[in-house]
Tab-separated table of C-alpha atoms in Angstrom:
chain	number	residue	atom	x	y	z
O	1	MET	CA	149.564	150.420	97.440
O	2	MET	CA	147.466	153.339	96.149
O	3	ILE	CA	144.823	154.758	98.458
O	4	ALA	CA	142.278	157.409	97.482
O	5	LEU	CA	140.545	159.661	99.977
O	6	VAL	CA	137.196	160.880	98.687
O	7	ASP	CA	135.860	163.911	100.536
O	8	CYS	CA	132.485	165.536	99.865
O	9	ASN	CA	132.933	169.286	99.465
O	10	ASN	CA	131.091	171.373	102.099
O	11	PHE	CA	128.857	168.340	102.520
O	12	TYR	CA	125.882	169.696	104.499
O	13	VAL	CA	125.724	172.778	102.285
O	14	SER	CA	126.032	170.628	99.156
O	15	CYS	CA	123.092	168.483	100.315
O	16	GLU	CA	120.952	171.609	100.657
O	17	ARG	CA	122.015	172.817	97.211
O	18	VAL	CA	121.092	169.517	95.528
O	19	PHE	CA	117.398	170.196	96.180
O	20	ASN	CA	117.572	173.983	95.997
O	21	PRO	CA	119.717	174.965	92.988
O	22	LYS	CA	119.053	178.664	93.680
O	23	LEU	CA	121.615	178.343	96.491
O	24	GLN	CA	124.482	177.791	94.054
O	25	ASP	CA	127.194	180.461	94.381
O	26	LYS	CA	125.378	182.043	97.327
O	27	PRO	CA	126.693	182.209	100.914
O	28	VAL	CA	125.111	179.351	102.902
O	29	VAL	CA	125.546	178.170	106.486
O	30	VAL	CA	124.120	175.170	108.311
O	31	LEU	CA	123.587	175.504	112.044
O	32	SER	CA	124.122	173.112	114.930
O	33	ASN	CA	121.343	171.618	117.032
O	34	ASN	CA	119.114	174.314	118.495
O	35	ASP	CA	120.258	176.685	115.727
O	36	GLY	CA	123.156	177.819	117.867
O	37	CYS	CA	126.434	177.755	115.929
O	38	VAL	CA	127.758	177.391	112.390
O	39	VAL	CA	128.692	173.765	111.626
O	40	ALA	CA	128.933	173.905	107.824
O	41	ARG	CA	129.967	176.696	105.463
O	42	SER	CA	129.953	177.277	101.749
O	43	GLN	CA	133.096	178.631	100.106
O	44	GLU	CA	131.473	182.068	100.016
O	45	ILE	CA	131.077	181.970	103.820
O	46	LYS	CA	134.695	180.925	104.295
O	47	ALA	CA	135.750	183.863	102.136
O	48	LEU	CA	133.897	186.174	104.535
O	49	GLY	CA	136.083	184.902	107.373
O	50	ILE	CA	133.283	183.178	109.307
O	51	GLY	CA	134.852	180.327	111.241
O	52	MET	CA	133.508	176.921	112.140
O	53	GLY	CA	131.559	176.998	115.408
O	54	THR	CA	130.829	180.722	115.265
O	55	PRO	CA	127.649	181.517	117.261
O	56	LEU	CA	124.799	182.692	115.061
O	57	PHE	CA	124.220	185.893	117.021
O	58	LYS	CA	127.773	187.049	116.264
O	59	ILE	CA	127.176	187.161	112.495
O	60	GLN	CA	123.759	188.845	112.396
O	61	SER	CA	125.168	191.964	110.727
O	62	LEU	CA	126.875	189.854	108.049
O	63	ILE	CA	123.682	187.884	107.423
O	64	ASP	CA	121.786	190.990	106.377
O	65	ARG	CA	124.683	192.592	104.506
O	66	HIS	CA	125.591	189.535	102.410
O	67	LYS	CA	122.140	187.890	102.270
O	68	ILE	CA	123.444	184.726	103.884
O	69	GLN	CA	121.123	181.721	103.538
O	70	ILE	CA	120.647	179.880	106.845
O	71	PHE	CA	119.541	176.278	107.422
O	72	SER	CA	118.963	174.180	110.518
O	73	SER	CA	120.734	170.817	110.581
O	74	ASN	CA	118.836	168.068	108.773
O	75	TYR	CA	120.811	164.978	109.759
O	76	THR	CA	118.237	162.583	108.318
O	77	LEU	CA	118.735	164.103	104.880
O	78	TYR	CA	122.518	164.268	105.229
O	79	GLY	CA	122.735	160.648	106.381
O	80	ASP	CA	120.670	159.416	103.445
O	81	MET	CA	122.690	161.450	100.936
O	82	SER	CA	125.890	160.091	102.477
O	83	SER	CA	124.649	156.525	101.971
O	84	ARG	CA	123.974	157.273	98.303
O	85	VAL	CA	127.480	158.664	97.805
O	86	MET	CA	129.092	155.659	99.507
O	87	GLU	CA	127.060	153.188	97.453
O	88	THR	CA	128.163	154.990	94.292
O	89	LEU	CA	131.827	154.745	95.307
O	90	LYS	CA	131.518	150.973	95.641
O	91	HIS	CA	131.056	150.797	91.871
O	92	PHE	CA	134.674	151.933	91.468
O	93	SER	CA	136.510	149.828	94.052
O	94	PRO	CA	135.726	146.545	95.805
O	95	LYS	CA	137.395	147.899	98.946
O	96	VAL	CA	135.793	150.992	100.438
O	97	GLU	CA	136.155	152.212	104.020
O	98	VAL	CA	133.428	154.640	105.057
O	99	TYR	CA	135.486	156.880	107.319
O	100	SER	CA	132.855	159.488	108.193
O	101	ILE	CA	129.577	160.877	106.903
O	102	ASP	CA	131.425	162.738	104.128
O	103	GLU	CA	134.708	160.830	103.690
O	104	ALA	CA	135.728	157.418	102.385
O	105	PHE	CA	138.985	155.632	101.566
O	106	LEU	CA	139.188	153.562	98.374
O	107	ASP	CA	141.816	150.965	97.517
O	108	LEU	CA	142.952	151.637	93.945
O	109	SER	CA	145.991	149.350	94.074
O	110	GLN	CA	144.619	146.999	91.422
O	111	LEU	CA	144.046	149.892	89.016
O	112	VAL	CA	147.588	151.286	88.737
O	113	HIS	CA	147.662	150.243	85.076
O	114	LEU	CA	144.996	152.889	84.413
O	115	ASP	CA	145.429	156.643	84.244
O	116	LEU	CA	144.446	157.370	87.847
O	117	THR	CA	143.728	161.025	87.129
O	118	ASP	CA	141.184	160.091	84.460
O	119	TYR	CA	139.742	157.358	86.657
O	120	CYS	CA	139.290	159.750	89.578
O	121	GLN	CA	137.607	162.256	87.290
O	122	GLN	CA	135.242	159.495	86.251
O	123	ILE	CA	134.465	158.884	89.918
O	124	ARG	CA	133.831	162.595	90.504
O	125	ASN	CA	131.572	162.901	87.469
O	126	THR	CA	129.561	159.809	88.373
O	127	VAL	CA	129.039	160.849	91.998
O	128	ARG	CA	127.966	164.312	90.831
O	129	GLN	CA	125.592	162.848	88.234
O	130	TRP	CA	124.032	160.221	90.511
O	131	THR	CA	123.819	162.217	93.743
O	132	GLY	CA	124.473	165.873	92.932
O	133	ILE	CA	127.306	166.041	95.507
O	134	PRO	CA	130.690	167.518	94.459
O	135	ILE	CA	133.737	165.629	95.748
O	136	SER	CA	137.519	165.997	95.890
O	137	ILE	CA	139.912	163.047	95.590
O	138	GLY	CA	143.471	162.760	96.850
O	139	VAL	CA	145.548	159.677	96.011
O	140	SER	CA	148.832	158.403	97.418
O	141	GLN	CA	150.575	155.395	98.981
O	142	THR	CA	149.001	155.510	102.459
O	143	LYS	CA	145.973	156.963	104.218
O	144	THR	CA	148.026	159.736	105.808
O	145	LEU	CA	149.546	160.790	102.499
O	146	ALA	CA	146.147	160.519	100.779
O	147	LYS	CA	144.733	162.889	103.399
O	148	LEU	CA	147.415	165.433	102.560
O	149	ALA	CA	146.820	164.925	98.844
O	150	ASN	CA	143.137	165.600	99.350
O	151	LYS	CA	143.914	169.036	100.782
O	152	MET	CA	145.647	169.850	97.505
O	153	ALA	CA	142.740	168.395	95.525
O	154	LYS	CA	140.309	170.790	97.217
O	155	ASP	CA	142.440	173.750	96.169
O	156	SER	CA	142.877	172.569	92.580
O	157	GLU	CA	140.597	173.329	89.652
O	158	THR	CA	140.269	169.642	88.752
O	159	GLY	CA	139.361	168.383	92.231
O	160	VAL	CA	141.913	165.558	91.903
O	161	PHE	CA	145.502	165.372	93.132
O	162	ILE	CA	147.773	162.331	92.738
O	163	LEU	CA	150.743	162.494	95.106
O	164	LEU	CA	153.389	160.375	93.411
O	165	GLU	CA	156.466	158.983	95.171
O	166	SER	CA	158.781	161.287	93.208
O	167	GLU	CA	156.877	164.354	94.482
O	168	ILE	CA	156.508	163.392	98.149
O	169	GLU	CA	159.743	164.973	99.403
O	170	GLN	CA	159.066	168.445	98.004
O	171	PHE	CA	155.410	168.241	98.993
O	172	LEU	CA	156.168	167.354	102.629
O	173	LYS	CA	158.809	170.102	102.845
O	174	GLU	CA	156.074	172.621	101.956
O	175	THR	CA	153.572	171.189	104.451
O	176	ILE	CA	153.492	172.449	108.036
O	177	VAL	CA	153.336	169.764	110.669
O	178	GLU	CA	149.841	170.820	111.842
O	179	ASP	CA	148.404	169.804	108.466
O	180	VAL	CA	149.359	166.153	108.950
O	181	TRP	CA	146.381	163.897	109.745
O	182	GLY	CA	146.437	162.988	113.440
O	183	ILE	CA	148.738	165.825	114.528
O	184	GLY	CA	146.628	168.147	116.651
O	185	ARG	CA	147.644	171.348	118.374
O	186	GLY	CA	149.077	169.509	121.361
O	187	PHE	CA	151.238	167.192	119.257
O	188	ALA	CA	152.308	170.084	117.014
O	189	LYS	CA	153.444	172.130	120.008
O	190	THR	CA	155.505	169.199	121.283
O	191	LEU	CA	157.063	168.657	117.851
O	192	ARG	CA	157.967	172.327	117.425
O	193	ILE	CA	159.720	172.297	120.790
O	194	ASN	CA	161.862	169.511	119.335
O	195	GLY	CA	162.592	171.539	116.192
O	196	ILE	CA	160.124	169.741	113.919
O	197	GLN	CA	158.286	172.340	111.834
O	198	THR	CA	157.342	170.535	108.607
O	199	ALA	CA	155.909	167.201	107.567
O	200	TRP	CA	159.258	166.336	105.970
O	201	GLN	CA	161.097	166.889	109.264
O	202	LEU	CA	158.482	164.749	110.998
O	203	ARG	CA	158.979	161.992	108.425
O	204	ASN	CA	162.722	161.956	109.090
O	205	ALA	CA	162.554	162.244	112.882
O	206	SER	CA	164.012	159.387	114.908
O	207	ASP	CA	161.610	156.621	115.882
O	208	GLY	CA	162.759	156.852	119.468
O	209	LEU	CA	161.937	160.547	119.760
O	210	ILE	CA	158.519	160.137	118.162
O	211	LYS	CA	157.599	157.155	120.308
O	212	GLN	CA	158.734	158.981	123.428
O	213	GLU	CA	156.849	162.195	122.653
O	214	LEU	CA	153.823	160.980	120.677
O	215	GLY	CA	153.575	157.291	121.540
O	216	VAL	CA	152.666	154.452	119.195
O	217	VAL	CA	150.002	156.545	117.458
O	218	GLY	CA	152.568	159.162	116.490
O	219	LEU	CA	154.996	156.509	115.268
O	220	ARG	CA	152.334	155.103	112.961
O	221	ILE	CA	151.817	158.552	111.469
O	222	VAL	CA	155.539	158.889	110.782
O	223	LEU	CA	155.743	155.461	109.172
O	224	GLU	CA	152.753	156.321	106.981
O	225	LEU	CA	154.559	159.481	105.848
O	226	ARG	CA	157.451	157.207	104.834
O	227	GLY	CA	155.080	155.207	102.622
O	228	MET	CA	154.568	152.231	104.950
O	229	VAL	CA	150.939	151.158	105.360
O	230	CYS	CA	150.194	151.130	109.096
O	231	LEU	CA	146.508	152.014	108.854
O	232	PRO	CA	144.875	149.414	106.586
O	233	LEU	CA	141.367	149.940	105.268
O	234	GLN	CA	138.614	148.892	107.670
O	235	LEU	CA	136.096	147.312	105.319
O	236	HIS	CA	133.702	146.458	108.139
O	237	GLN	CA	132.620	149.004	110.667
O	238	PRO	CA	133.792	148.012	114.164
O	239	THR	CA	131.060	147.308	116.705
O	240	LYS	CA	130.158	150.435	118.618
O	241	LYS	CA	131.073	150.519	122.287
O	242	SER	CA	128.604	153.275	123.136
O	243	LEU	CA	125.746	155.288	121.684
O	244	MET	CA	124.672	158.771	122.756
O	245	VAL	CA	121.577	160.890	122.205
O	246	SER	CA	121.648	164.442	123.556
O	247	ARG	CA	120.282	167.861	122.694
O	248	SER	CA	120.357	171.416	123.949
O	249	PHE	CA	117.050	172.888	125.070
O	250	SER	CA	115.425	175.862	123.355
O	251	ARG	CA	114.857	177.340	126.823
O	252	PRO	CA	116.128	176.483	130.316
O	253	VAL	CA	114.532	173.426	131.929
O	254	GLU	CA	114.113	173.747	135.682
O	255	SER	CA	111.499	171.195	136.790
O	256	LEU	CA	112.045	167.490	137.340
O	257	THR	CA	108.935	166.775	135.264
O	258	GLU	CA	110.367	168.419	132.145
O	259	LEU	CA	113.801	166.888	132.657
O	260	ARG	CA	112.138	163.463	132.886
O	261	GLU	CA	110.276	164.196	129.640
O	262	ALA	CA	113.532	165.099	127.897
O	263	ILE	CA	115.387	162.019	129.139
O	264	ALA	CA	112.415	159.844	128.157
O	265	LEU	CA	112.499	161.245	124.605
O	266	TYR	CA	116.245	160.752	124.241
O	267	THR	CA	116.075	157.243	125.707
O	268	SER	CA	113.329	156.302	123.242
O	269	ARG	CA	115.461	157.484	120.351
O	270	ALA	CA	118.468	155.604	121.727
O	271	GLY	CA	116.389	152.428	121.988
O	272	GLU	CA	115.316	152.764	118.354
O	273	LYS	CA	118.928	153.191	117.263
O	274	LEU	CA	120.042	150.159	119.274
O	275	ARG	CA	117.410	147.935	117.703
O	276	ARG	CA	118.171	149.257	114.220
O	277	GLN	CA	121.824	148.332	114.702
O	278	LYS	CA	120.939	145.036	116.442
O	279	LEU	CA	122.769	146.048	119.618
O	280	ALA	CA	121.901	145.978	123.311
O	281	ALA	CA	123.180	148.063	126.222
O	282	SER	CA	124.667	146.838	129.482
O	283	ALA	CA	124.502	150.204	131.246
O	284	VAL	CA	122.986	153.666	130.850
O	285	ARG	CA	124.576	157.002	131.660
O	286	VAL	CA	122.253	159.964	132.215
O	287	PHE	CA	123.635	163.508	132.222
O	288	ALA	CA	122.370	167.085	132.410
O	289	ALA	CA	124.173	170.422	132.374
O	290	THR	CA	123.485	174.104	132.798
O	291	SER	CA	124.733	176.640	130.267
O	292	ARG	CA	128.515	176.807	130.164
O	293	PHE	CA	128.237	180.599	129.895
O	294	VAL	CA	126.750	181.128	133.388
O	295	GLU	CA	128.941	182.073	136.336
O	296	ASN	CA	129.098	178.622	137.952
O	297	PRO	CA	128.236	176.013	135.303
O	298	VAL	CA	127.101	172.615	136.571
O	299	SER	CA	127.281	169.243	134.860
O	300	ASP	CA	126.034	166.075	136.570
O	301	SER	CA	125.888	162.485	135.391
O	302	VAL	CA	125.214	159.044	136.802
O	303	ARG	CA	125.792	155.562	135.450
O	304	VAL	CA	123.120	152.923	136.004
O	305	SER	CA	124.045	149.275	135.377
O	306	LEU	CA	121.368	147.071	133.838
O	307	PRO	CA	120.700	143.613	135.314
O	308	VAL	CA	120.325	142.186	131.780
O	309	THR	CA	121.579	143.651	128.487
O	310	THR	CA	118.621	145.091	126.609
O	311	ASN	CA	117.376	147.332	123.801
O	312	ASP	CA	113.786	147.331	125.096
O	313	THR	CA	112.738	150.982	125.337
O	314	GLY	CA	110.444	150.353	128.283
O	315	GLU	CA	113.219	148.763	130.316
O	316	LEU	CA	115.752	151.411	129.288
O	317	LEU	CA	113.299	154.114	130.340
O	318	HIS	CA	112.892	152.583	133.788
O	319	TYR	CA	116.600	152.795	134.578
O	320	ALA	CA	117.187	156.098	132.763
O	321	LEU	CA	114.497	157.778	134.862
O	322	ILE	CA	116.080	156.411	138.029
O	323	GLY	CA	119.275	158.122	136.916
O	324	THR	CA	117.376	161.332	136.110
O	325	GLU	CA	116.005	161.610	139.635
O	326	ALA	CA	119.467	160.915	141.037
O	327	ILE	CA	121.139	163.842	139.240
O	328	TYR	CA	118.326	166.419	139.346
O	329	ARG	CA	119.001	169.459	141.499
O	330	GLU	CA	116.179	171.822	142.288
O	331	GLY	CA	116.883	175.438	141.410
O	332	LEU	CA	119.203	174.720	138.480
O	333	ALA	CA	118.321	175.841	134.959
O	334	TYR	CA	119.407	172.976	132.699
O	335	LYS	CA	120.392	173.827	129.147
O	336	LYS	CA	121.338	170.364	127.871
O	337	ALA	CA	120.707	166.738	128.757
O	338	GLY	CA	121.167	163.314	127.251
O	339	VAL	CA	121.655	159.603	127.649
O	340	MET	CA	124.517	157.316	126.693
O	341	MET	CA	124.107	153.593	126.137
O	342	LEU	CA	127.265	151.846	127.368
O	343	ARG	CA	129.053	148.494	126.903
O	344	LEU	CA	127.103	147.606	123.789
O	345	VAL	CA	126.909	143.985	122.662
O	346	ASP	CA	125.155	142.014	119.966
O	347	GLU	CA	121.463	141.842	120.854
O	348	HIS	CA	121.553	138.043	120.590
O	349	ILE	CA	124.323	137.783	123.199
O	350	GLN	CA	122.464	137.990	126.466
O	351	GLN	CA	123.555	137.019	129.965
O	352	LEU	CA	120.336	136.383	131.871
O	353	HIS	CA	119.821	137.231	135.521
O	354	LEU	CA	118.826	134.564	138.027
O	355	TRP	CA	115.936	136.628	139.396
O	356	ASP	CA	114.865	138.162	136.067
O	357	GLU	CA	111.077	137.943	135.800
O	358	ARG	CA	110.552	140.095	132.686
O	359	ASP	CA	108.845	138.356	129.765
O	360	ARG	CA	111.565	139.308	127.300
O	361	GLU	CA	110.128	137.484	124.300
O	362	ARG	CA	106.823	139.328	124.695
O	363	TYR	CA	108.476	142.740	124.939
O	364	GLN	CA	110.742	141.926	122.015
O	365	HIS	CA	107.660	141.341	119.860
O	366	LEU	CA	106.198	144.598	121.192
O	367	MET	CA	109.272	146.559	120.122
O	368	VAL	CA	109.159	144.993	116.635
O	369	MET	CA	105.523	146.084	116.307
O	370	VAL	CA	106.202	149.622	117.581
O	371	ASP	CA	109.189	150.084	115.263
O	372	GLY	CA	107.211	148.763	112.317
O	373	ILE	CA	104.286	151.148	112.873
O	374	ASN	CA	106.576	154.129	113.442
O	375	GLN	CA	108.534	153.318	110.308
O	376	GLN	CA	105.354	153.056	108.259
O	377	MET	CA	103.294	155.847	109.819
O	378	GLY	CA	106.002	158.254	110.940
O	379	SER	CA	108.354	158.614	113.876
O	380	GLY	CA	106.536	159.029	117.190
O	381	THR	CA	103.211	157.613	116.008
O	382	LEU	CA	103.474	155.119	118.864
O	383	ARG	CA	105.352	156.348	121.927
O	384	TYR	CA	105.397	156.057	125.689
O	385	SER	CA	103.078	158.491	127.466
O	386	LEU	CA	105.988	160.291	129.122
O	387	VAL	CA	107.338	161.251	125.689
O	388	LYS	CA	105.432	164.406	124.768
O	389	HIS	CA	104.532	165.203	121.171
O	390	ALA	CA	105.987	168.715	120.868
O	391	PRO	CA	107.327	169.970	124.212
O	392	SER	CA	108.108	173.667	124.488
O	393	TRP	CA	111.736	172.949	125.454
O	394	LEU	CA	112.440	171.017	122.247
O	395	ALA	CA	115.528	172.219	120.385
O	396	ARG	CA	114.873	174.817	117.712
O	397	CYS	CA	115.110	173.859	114.060
O	398	GLU	CA	113.134	176.709	112.553
O	399	LYS	CA	115.032	176.706	109.266
O	400	ARG	CA	115.184	172.985	108.572
O	401	SER	CA	114.763	171.967	104.961
O	402	PRO	CA	112.298	169.164	104.098
O	403	TYR	CA	113.221	165.482	104.395
O	404	TYR	CA	113.426	165.302	100.613
O	405	THR	CA	114.517	161.668	100.363
O	406	THR	CA	112.931	159.892	103.343
O	407	ARG	CA	109.347	161.180	103.699
O	408	TRP	CA	106.650	160.786	101.077
O	409	ASP	CA	104.909	163.983	102.147
O	410	GLU	CA	108.116	166.007	101.768
O	411	LEU	CA	109.307	164.781	98.380
O	412	PRO	CA	110.371	167.525	95.955
O	413	ILE	CA	107.547	168.635	93.676
O	414	VAL	CA	108.319	169.341	90.038
O	415	ARG	CA	105.799	171.336	88.014
O	416	ALA	CA	106.217	171.327	84.257
O	417	GLY	CA	104.326	173.495	81.808
O	418	TYR	CA	103.212	172.322	78.412
O	419	SER	CA	102.212	173.837	75.094
O	420	VAL	CA	99.891	172.625	72.361
O	421	LEU	CA	100.889	172.833	68.735
O	422	TYR	CA	98.009	172.955	66.244
O	423	LEU	CA	98.726	171.756	62.718
O	424	ASP	CA	96.645	172.885	59.745
């Protein structure tokens, strides 16, 4: 078995650079929702010692000194660019597991007769040519080993690292246990108490000790380090069990009216996502929280069960607003709120209620029409009256780049000059 882990380098930053080449070799950060914290960094930013999750206000002096370029998150752009990368990878292997927005596992087992280093370089060059995104590729016998190999690939000049069986022992001896995929700080602390400092020591630990301290999950990690495939590629994405839409507010929200507006907006977006993925919810959880930096932070939530599974925005709104009124506390300044759709099922699997009087076929047609118009004319063209167009509490995204690939009115514009040659 030979598994490759393809990882897009500094993905959000790379997406911004594709459409703005002037950003190459310049320090760039991408911010979280509401322009609060750093969620993506270029190599130049990492060299400055700015960590992931650093609040923006803490690096203001560095921004001016090093002329740091700042962007708000543009998840629509990043999602579309991710899809293009993943589609490109499918040209090189029939078995591709999309692991995250910027990572994918490829099965290269049928290609061992080729020079894998050259083949991986071909993958890197093609992805760069077709999408503009730079990638690193680590290859080894299992997913866990491929993850470790990818770390080496990122640090290499070629961007490719093949971890062969003959090199695994020395490699694992030089790898600290925290660098192993799936070993977090808690697991690492437990392992160090038991004298396990390196990946090689973890590989050779007794199964009994690992199962006792880390459970079945930890045992799978150890077996993967030994070259046994315990985490096969998932070629089909598992059905989601839940779906969440939440945002921080640009300013504190204190009134029930504004909290209802926010929950209505998030519920509408959740309904659109459910229908796009052909799913329906069995319950809705509504939550709201004050800032976690105040003296006595508050976080409230309530779960509302639905009589019939649904992805009808109007019906979801009805129950979400019931939940909103249940958790609202007068006098609190809410900084964040959201909704979570729970116990998701296929939209065609529906257990009807004996006393259900809703004309579900009619509302299903209504949702198809609304989604169609919004897709054609722009998000929010048709919306429920409670969903305001541009509320003052809406999360900040003052430095968002255009939706280069998904909106006609924001496509990149190329202007080319011309010259006329006169012949005598």
